[in-house]
Amino acid sequence: MKYTKTKAVLNQLVADLSQMSMIIHQTHWYMRGPNFLKLHPLMDEFMEEIDSQLDVISERLIALDGSPYSTLKEMTENTKIQDWPGEWDKTTPERLAHLVDGYRYLEDLYQHGIEVSDVEKDFSTQDIFIGLKTAIEKKIWMIQAELGSAPEIDE
């Protein structure tokens, strides 16, 4: 069987991208305060981007004869991204920082996928991982800038 480790990373991404979409959705729903009118619709764009990544990752897994997680139970049992209860006690900057944490985790997982797919010589999947990691790094930079911080991608 080919690409065993690459398929494992792809399926981990299925669970984690699904979770990240929900975290962004929660940020969208529970947002209040300064910059609401700017940030609230921006979360729709963030969700669309993550959902698009999820589709690309899932379809690549299927193309490699894999079986992506497809139930909420599978997603929650396998995600490694921390969630929060839906409560009003978090500020928008706290919620954005939580998004950055999730994006940093995805950045690391994409890097792991780049390395694994290189070893297994699955360069098509590696190309996908590289492109999506680049998009995640841009998102980290943008949110960090909103929070008044440097991207800290190289640390």
Short mmCIF file of C-alpha atoms in Angstrom, two decimals:
data_model
loop_
_atom_site.label_atom_id
_atom_site.label_comp_id
_atom_site.label_asym_id
_atom_site.label_seq_id
_atom_site.Cartn_x
_atom_site.Cartn_y
_atom_site.Cartn_z
CA MET A 1 0.00 0.00 0.00
CA LYS A 2 1.44 3.35 -1.03
CA TYR A 3 1.45 6.68 0.78
CA THR A 4 0.34 5.29 4.15
CA LYS A 5 1.81 8.14 6.20
CA THR A 6 0.68 10.80 3.74
CA LYS A 7 -2.87 9.46 3.91
CA ALA A 8 -2.73 9.57 7.72
CA VAL A 9 -1.74 13.26 7.59
CA LEU A 10 -4.51 13.94 5.06
CA ASN A 11 -7.10 12.34 7.34
CA GLN A 12 -5.76 14.22 10.36
CA LEU A 13 -6.25 17.39 8.34
CA VAL A 14 -9.84 16.36 7.59
CA ALA A 15 -10.59 16.26 11.32
CA ASP A 16 -8.61 19.39 12.14
CA LEU A 17 -9.89 21.52 9.26
CA SER A 18 -13.45 20.54 10.23
CA GLN A 19 -12.75 21.63 13.80
CA MET A 20 -11.08 24.85 12.64
CA SER A 21 -14.14 25.71 10.57
CA MET A 22 -16.29 25.41 13.69
CA ILE A 23 -13.90 27.56 15.72
CA ILE A 24 -14.04 30.26 13.05
CA HIS A 25 -17.82 29.93 12.97
CA GLN A 26 -17.94 30.36 16.75
CA THR A 27 -15.74 33.46 16.49
CA HIS A 28 -18.15 34.78 13.87
CA TRP A 29 -21.20 34.16 16.08
CA TYR A 30 -19.78 35.33 19.42
CA MET A 31 -17.94 38.41 18.22
CA ARG A 32 -18.71 41.80 19.78
CA GLY A 33 -17.01 45.14 20.20
CA PRO A 34 -14.59 47.28 18.19
CA ASN A 35 -14.08 46.26 14.56
CA PHE A 36 -17.19 44.05 14.61
CA LEU A 37 -18.47 45.44 11.31
CA LYS A 38 -15.12 44.68 9.65
CA LEU A 39 -14.29 41.37 11.32
CA HIS A 40 -17.71 39.70 11.35
CA PRO A 41 -17.96 39.38 7.54
CA LEU A 42 -14.24 38.55 7.35
CA MET A 43 -14.91 35.39 9.35
CA ASP A 44 -17.17 34.23 6.49
CA GLU A 45 -14.18 34.50 4.17
CA PHE A 46 -11.98 32.62 6.66
CA MET A 47 -14.56 29.81 6.87
CA GLU A 48 -14.82 29.60 3.08
CA GLU A 49 -11.04 29.28 2.79
CA ILE A 50 -10.82 26.53 5.43
CA ASP A 51 -13.81 24.70 3.93
CA SER A 52 -12.13 24.89 0.53
CA GLN A 53 -8.94 23.44 2.00
CA LEU A 54 -11.00 20.67 3.60
CA ASP A 55 -12.51 19.80 0.23
CA VAL A 56 -9.12 19.71 -1.51
CA ILE A 57 -7.60 17.56 1.26
CA SER A 58 -10.57 15.15 1.36
CA GLU A 59 -10.63 14.74 -2.40
CA ARG A 60 -6.89 14.11 -2.51
CA LEU A 61 -7.28 11.45 0.19
CA ILE A 62 -10.02 9.76 -1.84
CA ALA A 63 -7.86 9.96 -4.98
CA LEU A 64 -5.19 8.02 -3.06
CA ASP A 65 -7.76 5.33 -2.18
CA GLY A 66 -8.17 6.67 1.35
CA SER A 67 -11.35 7.12 3.35
CA PRO A 68 -11.79 10.57 4.91
CA TYR A 69 -13.48 10.98 8.25
CA SER A 70 -17.07 11.91 7.54
CA THR A 71 -18.98 11.98 10.81
CA LEU A 72 -19.00 14.48 13.66
CA LYS A 73 -17.97 11.68 16.01
CA GLU A 74 -14.90 10.89 13.91
CA MET A 75 -13.99 14.58 13.69
CA THR A 76 -14.26 15.19 17.43
CA GLU A 77 -12.45 11.99 18.34
CA ASN A 78 -9.54 12.76 16.03
CA THR A 79 -9.04 16.53 16.03
CA LYS A 80 -6.14 17.94 17.97
CA ILE A 81 -7.38 21.54 17.86
CA GLN A 82 -8.74 22.76 21.18
CA ASP A 83 -12.25 24.17 21.23
CA TRP A 84 -14.00 26.50 23.64
CA PRO A 85 -17.58 26.48 24.88
CA GLY A 86 -19.81 29.03 23.19
CA GLU A 87 -19.79 31.76 25.82
CA TRP A 88 -19.83 35.54 25.73
CA ASP A 89 -16.94 36.00 28.18
CA LYS A 90 -14.17 36.06 25.55
CA THR A 91 -13.07 39.29 23.88
CA THR A 92 -12.59 39.54 20.14
CA PRO A 93 -8.79 39.75 20.55
CA GLU A 94 -8.88 36.58 22.69
CA ARG A 95 -10.94 34.83 20.03
CA LEU A 96 -8.56 35.98 17.29
CA ALA A 97 -5.59 34.73 19.32
CA HIS A 98 -7.38 31.37 19.62
CA LEU A 99 -7.71 31.35 15.82
CA VAL A 100 -3.98 31.99 15.53
CA ASP A 101 -3.32 28.99 17.79
CA GLY A 102 -5.40 26.81 15.47
CA TYR A 103 -3.73 28.20 12.36
CA ARG A 104 -0.27 27.61 13.88
CA TYR A 105 -1.20 24.00 14.57
CA LEU A 106 -2.36 23.61 10.94
CA GLU A 107 0.85 25.23 9.72
CA ASP A 108 2.85 22.62 11.64
CA LEU A 109 0.67 19.78 10.39
CA TYR A 110 1.07 20.94 6.78
CA GLN A 111 4.85 21.05 7.33
CA HIS A 112 4.72 17.50 8.67
CA GLY A 113 2.74 16.53 5.57
CA ILE A 114 5.35 18.15 3.33
CA GLU A 115 8.07 16.07 5.00
CA VAL A 116 6.11 12.79 4.99
CA SER A 117 5.00 13.15 1.37
CA ASP A 118 8.62 13.87 0.41
CA VAL A 119 9.79 10.62 2.00
CA GLU A 120 6.95 8.69 0.31
CA LYS A 121 7.61 10.52 -2.99
CA ASP A 122 4.02 11.72 -3.29
CA PHE A 123 4.97 15.01 -4.85
CA SER A 124 1.45 15.86 -6.00
CA THR A 125 0.18 15.82 -2.42
CA GLN A 126 3.33 17.62 -1.30
CA ASP A 127 2.50 20.41 -3.74
CA ILE A 128 -0.97 20.71 -2.18
CA PHE A 129 0.53 20.82 1.32
CA ILE A 130 2.99 23.55 0.31
CA GLY A 131 0.30 25.74 -1.23
CA LEU A 132 -2.09 25.39 1.70
CA LYS A 133 0.67 25.96 4.26
CA THR A 134 1.52 29.20 2.48
CA ALA A 135 -2.12 30.31 2.70
CA ILE A 136 -2.20 29.47 6.43
CA GLU A 137 0.97 31.47 7.04
CA LYS A 138 -0.62 34.47 5.34
CA LYS A 139 -3.67 34.13 7.60
CA ILE A 140 -1.44 34.03 10.68
CA TRP A 141 0.31 37.20 9.52
CA MET A 142 -3.00 38.98 8.89
CA ILE A 143 -4.55 38.09 12.25
CA GLN A 144 -1.34 38.86 14.13
CA ALA A 145 -1.25 42.27 12.40
CA GLU A 146 -4.83 42.92 13.55
CA LEU A 147 -3.69 42.03 17.07
CA GLY A 148 -0.72 44.42 16.75
CA SER A 149 1.89 41.65 16.70
CA ALA A 150 4.47 40.29 14.28
CA PRO A 151 3.59 37.05 12.46
CA GLU A 152 6.34 35.08 14.26
CA ILE A 153 6.26 32.45 11.49
CA ASP A 154 10.01 31.88 11.67
CA GLU A 155 10.15 31.10 15.40
#
